[in-house]
Short mmCIF file of the C-alpha atoms (twelve columns), coordinates in Angstrom:
data_MODEL
# 
_entry.id   MODEL 
# 
loop_
_atom_site.group_PDB 
_atom_site.id 
_atom_site.type_symbol 
_atom_site.label_atom_id 
_atom_site.label_alt_id 
_atom_site.label_comp_id 
_atom_site.label_asym_id 
_atom_site.label_seq_id 
_atom_site.Cartn_x 
_atom_site.Cartn_y 
_atom_site.Cartn_z 
_atom_site.pdbx_PDB_model_num 
ATOM 1   C CA . MET A 1   93.899  183.853 153.022 1 
ATOM 2   C CA . VAL A 2   96.060  185.707 154.651 1 
ATOM 3   C CA . LYS A 3   99.089  183.956 156.763 1 
ATOM 4   C CA . ILE A 4   101.283 185.896 158.893 1 
ATOM 5   C CA . ASN A 5   105.279 184.254 159.410 1 
ATOM 6   C CA . MET A 6   107.813 185.075 162.312 1 
ATOM 7   C CA . MET A 7   110.166 184.017 164.295 1 
ATOM 8   C CA . ARG A 8   109.262 182.377 167.312 1 
ATOM 9   C CA . ASN A 9   110.356 184.933 170.047 1 
ATOM 10  C CA . GLU A 10  108.749 188.191 171.422 1 
ATOM 11  C CA . SER A 11  107.963 189.809 168.026 1 
ATOM 12  C CA . ASP A 12  105.534 186.320 167.526 1 
ATOM 13  C CA . THR A 13  103.426 188.313 170.473 1 
ATOM 14  C CA . ALA A 14  103.669 191.991 169.494 1 
ATOM 15  C CA . TRP A 15  103.191 191.518 165.589 1 
ATOM 16  C CA . LYS A 16  100.428 189.319 165.887 1 
ATOM 17  C CA . GLU A 17  98.707  191.254 168.119 1 
ATOM 18  C CA . ILE A 18  99.074  194.192 165.914 1 
ATOM 19  C CA . LEU A 19  97.810  192.460 162.722 1 
ATOM 20  C CA . ASP A 20  94.802  190.336 165.031 1 
ATOM 21  C CA . ALA A 21  94.035  193.874 166.107 1 
ATOM 22  C CA . TYR A 22  94.240  195.710 162.523 1 
ATOM 23  C CA . PHE A 23  93.820  193.028 159.569 1 
ATOM 24  C CA . ASN A 24  91.687  194.961 157.949 1 
ATOM 25  C CA . ASP A 25  94.062  197.938 158.170 1 
ATOM 26  C CA . PHE A 26  96.512  196.114 156.929 1 
ATOM 27  C CA . VAL A 27  95.147  195.412 154.055 1 
ATOM 28  C CA . GLU A 28  93.582  198.779 153.429 1 
ATOM 29  C CA . TYR A 29  96.898  200.754 153.754 1 
ATOM 30  C CA . CYS A 30  98.783  198.160 152.011 1 
ATOM 31  C CA . LEU A 31  96.910  195.938 149.653 1 
ATOM 32  C CA . PRO A 32  94.529  198.352 148.450 1 
ATOM 33  C CA . GLU A 33  93.636  195.847 145.863 1 
ATOM 34  C CA . LEU A 34  92.652  193.258 147.547 1 
ATOM 35  C CA . HIS A 35  91.117  195.279 149.979 1 
ATOM 36  C CA . GLU A 36  88.489  195.932 147.213 1 
ATOM 37  C CA . LEU A 37  87.451  192.946 146.441 1 
ATOM 38  C CA . ILE A 38  86.590  192.068 150.379 1 
ATOM 39  C CA . ASP A 39  83.247  192.539 151.693 1 
ATOM 40  C CA . TRP A 40  84.034  193.905 155.248 1 
ATOM 41  C CA . GLN A 41  80.440  194.014 156.040 1 
ATOM 42  C CA . ARG A 42  80.655  190.366 157.140 1 
ATOM 43  C CA . GLN A 43  83.156  188.931 159.895 1 
ATOM 44  C CA . TRP A 44  86.329  188.066 158.989 1 
ATOM 45  C CA . THR A 45  88.097  184.613 161.063 1 
ATOM 46  C CA . ALA A 46  91.577  184.349 162.295 1 
ATOM 47  C CA . LEU A 47  91.883  180.067 161.365 1 
ATOM 48  C CA . ASP A 48  95.014  179.734 164.164 1 
ATOM 49  C CA . LYS A 49  94.040  176.136 165.027 1 
ATOM 50  C CA . GLU A 50  93.268  175.071 160.949 1 
ATOM 51  C CA . LEU A 51  97.115  176.867 160.404 1 
ATOM 52  C CA . GLN A 52  98.445  175.058 162.557 1 
ATOM 53  C CA . ALA A 53  97.304  171.755 161.606 1 
ATOM 54  C CA . ILE A 54  98.676  171.989 157.864 1 
ATOM 55  C CA . THR A 55  102.157 173.405 159.573 1 
ATOM 56  C CA . LYS A 56  102.819 170.537 162.029 1 
ATOM 57  C CA . GLY A 57  105.093 168.659 161.497 1 
ATOM 58  C CA . ALA A 58  106.572 170.403 158.701 1 
ATOM 59  C CA . ASP A 59  110.504 170.334 157.220 1 
ATOM 60  C CA . THR A 60  110.654 173.894 156.448 1 
ATOM 61  C CA . GLY A 61  113.626 174.707 158.190 1 
ATOM 62  C CA . LYS A 62  113.138 177.356 161.265 1 
ATOM 63  C CA . ARG A 63  110.321 177.474 162.308 1 
ATOM 64  C CA . LEU A 64  108.153 180.802 162.082 1 
ATOM 65  C CA . LEU A 65  105.038 181.917 163.150 1 
ATOM 66  C CA . ASP A 66  101.951 181.447 160.449 1 
ATOM 67  C CA . LYS A 67  98.523  183.340 160.207 1 
ATOM 68  C CA . LEU A 68  95.799  182.636 158.437 1 
ATOM 69  C CA . PHE A 69  92.497  184.601 158.349 1 
ATOM 70  C CA . LYS A 70  89.235  183.535 156.044 1 
ATOM 71  C CA . VAL A 71  87.407  186.108 154.019 1 
ATOM 72  C CA . PHE A 72  84.827  186.547 151.885 1 
ATOM 73  C CA . LEU A 73  85.069  188.620 148.383 1 
ATOM 74  C CA . LYS A 74  82.008  190.978 147.150 1 
ATOM 75  C CA . ASP A 75  81.172  188.347 144.763 1 
ATOM 76  C CA . GLY A 76  79.951  186.404 147.658 1 
ATOM 77  C CA . ARG A 77  82.573  183.874 147.543 1 
ATOM 78  C CA . GLU A 78  85.056  182.621 150.672 1 
ATOM 79  C CA . GLN A 79  88.371  183.739 150.223 1 
ATOM 80  C CA . TRP A 80  91.621  182.326 152.412 1 
ATOM 81  C CA . VAL A 81  94.657  184.866 152.707 1 
ATOM 82  C CA . LEU A 82  97.538  184.271 153.884 1 
ATOM 83  C CA . ILE A 83  100.343 186.650 155.306 1 
ATOM 84  C CA . HIS A 84  104.122 185.688 156.584 1 
ATOM 85  C CA . LEU A 85  105.989 188.023 158.686 1 
ATOM 86  C CA . GLU A 86  109.578 187.818 158.441 1 
ATOM 87  C CA . VAL A 87  111.286 190.105 161.226 1 
ATOM 88  C CA . GLN A 88  114.798 188.922 161.129 1 
ATOM 89  C CA . GLY A 89  117.406 191.534 159.496 1 
ATOM 90  C CA . THR A 90  118.991 188.879 157.120 1 
ATOM 91  C CA . GLN A 91  118.893 187.419 153.957 1 
ATOM 92  C CA . ASP A 92  117.184 183.887 154.624 1 
ATOM 93  C CA . ASP A 93  117.749 181.842 151.014 1 
ATOM 94  C CA . ASP A 94  114.841 179.084 152.891 1 
ATOM 95  C CA . PHE A 95  112.291 181.793 152.968 1 
ATOM 96  C CA . PRO A 96  110.362 181.155 149.519 1 
ATOM 97  C CA . LYS A 97  110.967 177.784 149.974 1 
ATOM 98  C CA . ARG A 98  108.713 177.921 153.324 1 
ATOM 99  C CA . MET A 99  106.203 180.386 151.671 1 
ATOM 100 C CA . PHE A 100 105.480 177.597 148.685 1 
ATOM 101 C CA . SER A 101 105.153 174.650 151.226 1 
ATOM 102 C CA . TYR A 102 102.823 176.432 153.109 1 
ATOM 103 C CA . GLY A 103 100.864 177.959 150.455 1 
ATOM 104 C CA . TYR A 104 100.523 174.419 148.402 1 
ATOM 105 C CA . ARG A 105 99.417  172.235 152.040 1 
ATOM 106 C CA . ILE A 106 96.620  174.881 153.146 1 
ATOM 107 C CA . TYR A 107 95.283  174.457 149.134 1 
ATOM 108 C CA . ASP A 108 96.092  169.873 149.139 1 
ATOM 109 C CA . LYS A 109 94.338  170.037 152.034 1 
ATOM 110 C CA . TYR A 110 90.960  172.566 152.119 1 
ATOM 111 C CA . GLN A 111 90.755  172.799 148.660 1 
ATOM 112 C CA . LYS A 112 90.862  176.873 149.106 1 
ATOM 113 C CA . PRO A 113 92.330  179.380 146.737 1 
ATOM 114 C CA . ILE A 114 95.178  181.463 149.121 1 
ATOM 115 C CA . VAL A 115 96.182  185.074 148.524 1 
ATOM 116 C CA . SER A 116 99.853  184.838 149.999 1 
ATOM 117 C CA . CYS A 117 101.325 187.446 150.711 1 
ATOM 118 C CA . ALA A 118 105.169 188.116 152.551 1 
ATOM 119 C CA . ILE A 119 105.418 191.320 154.935 1 
ATOM 120 C CA . LEU A 120 109.452 191.959 155.238 1 
ATOM 121 C CA . THR A 121 111.111 194.310 157.746 1 
ATOM 122 C CA . ASP A 122 114.448 193.639 157.207 1 
ATOM 123 C CA . GLU A 123 116.791 196.932 156.106 1 
ATOM 124 C CA . ASN A 124 118.464 195.075 153.186 1 
ATOM 125 C CA . MET A 125 116.951 196.641 149.463 1 
ATOM 126 C CA . ARG A 126 118.127 193.748 146.823 1 
ATOM 127 C CA . TRP A 127 116.209 191.464 148.750 1 
ATOM 128 C CA . ARG A 128 112.569 191.285 147.551 1 
ATOM 129 C CA . PRO A 129 111.945 186.996 147.485 1 
ATOM 130 C CA . ASP A 130 109.077 186.904 145.550 1 
ATOM 131 C CA . SER A 131 108.215 183.240 144.373 1 
ATOM 132 C CA . TYR A 132 109.324 179.825 144.707 1 
ATOM 133 C CA . GLN A 133 109.979 177.080 141.745 1 
ATOM 134 C CA . VAL A 134 110.898 173.625 141.361 1 
ATOM 135 C CA . GLY A 135 110.913 171.131 138.755 1 
ATOM 136 C CA . LEU A 136 113.120 169.450 136.054 1 
ATOM 137 C CA . ALA A 137 113.450 168.349 132.656 1 
ATOM 138 C CA . GLY A 138 110.782 170.876 131.304 1 
ATOM 139 C CA . SER A 139 108.362 170.214 134.426 1 
ATOM 140 C CA . TYR A 140 107.947 172.509 137.346 1 
ATOM 141 C CA . LEU A 141 106.098 173.413 140.632 1 
ATOM 142 C CA . SER A 142 105.768 177.506 141.228 1 
ATOM 143 C CA . ALA A 143 104.498 179.407 143.671 1 
ATOM 144 C CA . LYS A 144 104.254 183.531 143.687 1 
ATOM 145 C CA . TYR A 145 103.353 185.537 146.447 1 
ATOM 146 C CA . LEU A 146 102.508 189.332 147.499 1 
ATOM 147 C CA . VAL A 147 105.495 191.125 148.993 1 
ATOM 148 C CA . VAL A 148 104.782 193.899 151.187 1 
ATOM 149 C CA . LYS A 149 108.802 195.573 152.210 1 
ATOM 150 C CA . LEU A 150 108.412 198.281 155.029 1 
ATOM 151 C CA . ILE A 151 111.238 199.999 154.498 1 
ATOM 152 C CA . ASP A 152 110.216 200.988 150.887 1 
ATOM 153 C CA . TYR A 153 107.788 203.384 152.707 1 
ATOM 154 C CA . GLN A 154 111.181 205.158 153.728 1 
ATOM 155 C CA . ASP A 155 110.567 207.921 151.002 1 
ATOM 156 C CA . ARG A 156 106.504 208.343 152.360 1 
ATOM 157 C CA . ILE A 157 106.395 208.892 155.398 1 
ATOM 158 C CA . GLU A 158 104.949 212.660 154.820 1 
ATOM 159 C CA . GLU A 159 101.680 209.795 153.254 1 
ATOM 160 C CA . LEU A 160 101.999 207.768 156.182 1 
ATOM 161 C CA . GLU A 161 102.461 210.955 159.197 1 
ATOM 162 C CA . ALA A 162 98.703  211.901 157.531 1 
ATOM 163 C CA . SER A 163 97.274  208.849 157.509 1 
ATOM 164 C CA . ASN A 164 94.896  207.991 160.144 1 
ATOM 165 C CA . ASN A 165 95.078  204.148 159.076 1 
ATOM 166 C CA . PRO A 166 96.466  202.501 161.818 1 
ATOM 167 C CA . PHE A 167 98.359  200.347 160.856 1 
ATOM 168 C CA . ALA A 168 100.055 202.949 159.184 1 
ATOM 169 C CA . SER A 169 101.538 204.098 162.559 1 
ATOM 170 C CA . VAL A 170 102.410 200.364 162.929 1 
ATOM 171 C CA . ILE A 171 105.224 201.144 159.565 1 
ATOM 172 C CA . ILE A 172 106.661 204.672 161.283 1 
ATOM 173 C CA . ALA A 173 107.304 202.518 164.385 1 
ATOM 174 C CA . GLN A 174 108.418 199.582 162.545 1 
ATOM 175 C CA . LEU A 175 111.051 202.424 160.473 1 
ATOM 176 C CA . ALA A 176 112.456 204.918 163.494 1 
ATOM 177 C CA . ALA A 177 113.218 201.356 165.587 1 
ATOM 178 C CA . LEU A 178 115.539 199.997 162.384 1 
ATOM 179 C CA . GLU A 179 116.473 203.957 162.732 1 
ATOM 180 C CA . VAL A 180 117.545 204.121 166.145 1 
ATOM 181 C CA . LYS A 181 118.861 200.516 166.496 1 
ATOM 182 C CA . ARG A 182 122.128 201.328 167.254 1 
ATOM 183 C CA . LYS A 183 121.972 204.456 168.448 1 
ATOM 184 C CA . PRO A 184 122.749 205.587 171.951 1 
ATOM 185 C CA . ASP A 185 120.062 205.357 174.579 1 
ATOM 186 C CA . ASP A 186 119.052 208.213 175.194 1 
ATOM 187 C CA . GLU A 187 117.875 209.327 171.360 1 
ATOM 188 C CA . ARG A 188 115.736 205.749 171.686 1 
ATOM 189 C CA . LYS A 189 114.137 207.065 174.503 1 
ATOM 190 C CA . ARG A 190 113.239 210.750 172.999 1 
ATOM 191 C CA . VAL A 191 112.245 208.693 169.860 1 
ATOM 192 C CA . LYS A 192 110.015 206.401 171.344 1 
ATOM 193 C CA . PHE A 193 108.420 209.293 173.667 1 
ATOM 194 C CA . SER A 194 107.695 210.710 170.182 1 
ATOM 195 C CA . LEU A 195 106.261 207.951 168.621 1 
ATOM 196 C CA . THR A 196 103.725 207.169 171.721 1 
ATOM 197 C CA . ARG A 197 102.954 211.420 172.077 1 
ATOM 198 C CA . ARG A 198 101.612 210.760 168.151 1 
ATOM 199 C CA . LEU A 199 99.300  208.111 169.306 1 
ATOM 200 C CA . TYR A 200 97.614  211.090 170.882 1 
ATOM 201 C CA . ASP A 201 98.335  213.290 168.709 1 
ATOM 202 C CA . LYS A 202 96.304  211.252 166.269 1 
ATOM 203 C CA . GLY A 203 93.267  211.639 168.490 1 
ATOM 204 C CA . PHE A 204 93.384  207.188 168.508 1 
ATOM 205 C CA . GLU A 205 91.054  205.967 171.252 1 
ATOM 206 C CA . LYS A 206 91.553  204.173 174.734 1 
ATOM 207 C CA . LYS A 207 92.218  201.011 172.648 1 
ATOM 208 C CA . GLY A 208 93.922  201.933 169.280 1 
ATOM 209 C CA . VAL A 209 96.717  203.909 171.979 1 
ATOM 210 C CA . ILE A 210 97.343  200.777 173.998 1 
ATOM 211 C CA . ASN A 211 97.735  198.593 171.033 1 
ATOM 212 C CA . LEU A 212 100.087 201.009 169.430 1 
ATOM 213 C CA . TYR A 213 102.159 201.570 172.856 1 
ATOM 214 C CA . LYS A 214 102.712 198.081 173.684 1 
ATOM 215 C CA . PHE A 215 104.285 197.436 169.952 1 
ATOM 216 C CA . ILE A 216 106.559 200.301 170.010 1 
ATOM 217 C CA . ASP A 217 107.701 199.454 173.304 1 
ATOM 218 C CA . TRP A 218 108.193 196.091 172.360 1 
ATOM 219 C CA . LEU A 219 110.299 197.677 169.053 1 
ATOM 220 C CA . ILE A 220 112.249 200.028 171.469 1 
ATOM 221 C CA . GLY A 221 113.775 198.643 174.606 1 
ATOM 222 C CA . LEU A 222 115.303 200.558 176.462 1 
ATOM 223 C CA . SER A 223 118.059 200.759 180.307 1 
ATOM 224 C CA . SER A 224 116.148 201.030 183.510 1 
ATOM 225 C CA . PRO A 225 116.896 204.558 184.615 1 
ATOM 226 C CA . LEU A 226 115.755 205.814 180.989 1 
ATOM 227 C CA . GLU A 227 112.412 203.332 180.891 1 
ATOM 228 C CA . LEU A 228 111.665 205.202 184.047 1 
ATOM 229 C CA . GLU A 229 112.137 208.733 182.670 1 
ATOM 230 C CA . TYR A 230 110.278 207.857 179.151 1 
ATOM 231 C CA . LEU A 231 107.205 206.221 181.381 1 
ATOM 232 C CA . GLU A 232 107.400 209.306 184.085 1 
ATOM 233 C CA . GLU A 233 107.284 211.251 180.519 1 
ATOM 234 C CA . ILE A 234 103.821 209.664 179.775 1 
ATOM 235 C CA . TYR A 235 102.823 209.842 183.017 1 
ATOM 236 C CA . GLN A 236 103.378 213.760 182.548 1 
ATOM 237 C CA . LEU A 237 101.923 213.543 179.616 1 
ATOM 238 C CA . GLU A 238 98.611  211.903 180.385 1 
ATOM 239 C CA . GLU A 239 98.245  214.199 183.136 1 
ATOM 240 C CA . ALA A 240 98.596  217.421 180.274 1 
ATOM 241 C CA . VAL A 241 95.679  215.413 177.796 1 
ATOM 242 C CA . LYS A 242 93.968  214.096 180.488 1 
ATOM 243 C CA . MET A 243 93.739  210.801 179.204 1 
ATOM 244 C CA . SER A 244 94.486  207.972 181.703 1 
ATOM 245 C CA . TYR A 245 95.563  205.198 178.799 1 
ATOM 246 C CA . ILE A 246 98.871  203.608 179.962 1 
ATOM 247 C CA . SER A 247 100.395 204.697 182.568 1 
ATOM 248 C CA . SER A 248 98.875  203.162 185.144 1 
ATOM 249 C CA . ALA A 249 100.052 199.387 184.523 1 
ATOM 250 C CA . GLU A 250 99.219  199.152 180.805 1 
ATOM 251 C CA . ARG A 251 103.587 198.870 180.742 1 
ATOM 252 C CA . PHE A 252 103.168 195.754 182.482 1 
ATOM 253 C CA . GLY A 253 100.733 194.266 182.305 1 
ATOM 254 C CA . ARG A 254 100.057 190.597 184.693 1 
ATOM 255 C CA . LYS A 255 99.966  192.314 188.292 1 
ATOM 256 C CA . GLN A 256 103.090 189.588 189.683 1 
ATOM 257 C CA . GLU A 257 105.318 191.031 186.805 1 
ATOM 258 C CA . ALA A 258 104.382 194.633 187.988 1 
ATOM 259 C CA . VAL A 259 105.259 193.218 191.887 1 
ATOM 260 C CA . ASP A 260 108.520 191.536 191.230 1 
ATOM 261 C CA . ILE A 261 109.315 195.035 188.686 1 
ATOM 262 C CA . ALA A 262 108.882 196.795 192.331 1 
ATOM 263 C CA . LYS A 263 110.834 194.877 194.078 1 
ATOM 264 C CA . HIS A 264 113.710 195.078 191.749 1 
ATOM 265 C CA . LEU A 265 113.071 199.386 191.854 1 
ATOM 266 C CA . LEU A 266 112.821 199.479 195.932 1 
ATOM 267 C CA . GLU A 267 116.253 197.267 195.796 1 
ATOM 268 C CA . GLU A 268 117.819 200.572 193.341 1 
ATOM 269 C CA . GLY A 269 116.257 203.296 195.296 1 
ATOM 270 C CA . VAL A 270 114.062 204.125 192.974 1 
ATOM 271 C CA . LYS A 271 111.138 206.623 195.092 1 
ATOM 272 C CA . SER A 272 107.767 205.160 195.667 1 
ATOM 273 C CA . ASN A 273 105.778 207.687 193.791 1 
ATOM 274 C CA . ILE A 274 107.632 206.696 190.535 1 
ATOM 275 C CA . ILE A 275 107.463 203.590 191.339 1 
ATOM 276 C CA . GLY A 276 103.766 203.495 191.250 1 
ATOM 277 C CA . ARG A 277 103.555 205.789 188.292 1 
ATOM 278 C CA . ALA A 278 105.537 202.897 187.241 1 
ATOM 279 C CA . THR A 279 103.623 200.104 187.669 1 
ATOM 280 C CA . GLY A 280 99.950  201.159 188.599 1 
ATOM 281 C CA . LEU A 281 100.934 200.161 192.480 1 
ATOM 282 C CA . SER A 282 99.330  201.728 194.825 1 
ATOM 283 C CA . LEU A 283 101.564 203.121 197.427 1 
ATOM 284 C CA . VAL A 284 100.216 201.007 200.257 1 
ATOM 285 C CA . LYS A 285 101.732 198.240 198.244 1 
ATOM 286 C CA . ILE A 286 105.339 199.312 197.922 1 
ATOM 287 C CA . LYS A 287 105.311 200.393 201.088 1 
ATOM 288 C CA . LYS A 288 104.158 196.272 202.070 1 
ATOM 289 C CA . LEU A 289 106.561 195.169 199.607 1 
ATOM 290 C CA . GLN A 290 109.513 197.540 201.220 1 
ATOM 291 C CA . GLN A 291 108.685 195.578 204.256 1 
ATOM 292 C CA . GLU A 292 108.731 192.412 202.544 1 
ATOM 293 C CA . LEU A 293 112.351 193.251 201.546 1 
ATOM 294 C CA . ARG A 294 113.841 194.370 204.550 1 
ATOM 295 C CA . GLN A 295 112.564 191.417 206.129 1 
ATOM 296 C CA . GLU A 296 114.439 189.444 203.586 1 
ATOM 297 C CA . ALA A 297 117.440 191.470 204.150 1 
ATOM 298 C CA . LYS A 298 117.406 190.926 207.785 1 
ATOM 299 C CA . LYS A 299 116.679 186.493 207.320 1 
ATOM 300 C CA . ARG A 300 120.043 186.941 205.133 1 
ATOM 301 C CA . ASN A 301 122.340 188.239 207.420 1 
ATOM 302 C CA . HIS A 302 121.294 185.929 210.555 1 
# 
């Protein structure tokens, strides 16, 4: 069983999607000993409903997102793996207790053996919680779990760059985001574009490019003007490599969101062709939105 736990904000969706897409790749790259035990010819299953039932009403402090997977070992046994993802940047003294609590709740309800793993994305080299114990008078209950500390890979950049495992690209993006989070916006844009261009250089297929692009986009946010410059550079890149993967509406996802973005950019005086490239909307649609904005402005002035 794998369980993933993270704070309930945008990071929930970003990391959840990445681990749903690359669970096998994560285990292969970060937990090779476990990967060797699993029969990957048999389909693994995400046990979201089971985990929700277990953690409902749990008194574990702040609510975090968890992920639970069912796999089968090569000897035929069913195995549950729990991966807990901690995305906050500071030490959390309640974290080990949550790992312990979720683990024993799962075992108590389902009587399934558990492999628990914590993925830590913070910058504190000294914070490495890997166990929890409670007891009195010589009697103890304890739990020990695996830990993947992403900043440990800072000394393995060449290995990460050489790997074609998609999760290696996830780690590269996370490390780069930590590196530039306090730097000027133009430097953040440069790094964000470099990470995105790398997806094409690695030869990932469209689905892989889009998955990792969305993750990079969440990790490194930019101000509106530089975001437009970045999107224009992506457009030019895709023109050069003749791969239209993400420049046409992948950035904004839902159509309504693209419309709202387009309206905002029109109000800022951005040219229609640039808005079209950034949002994936047709020039006809953008012209119609422009007319709507003019009508709304007339009504406000009367």
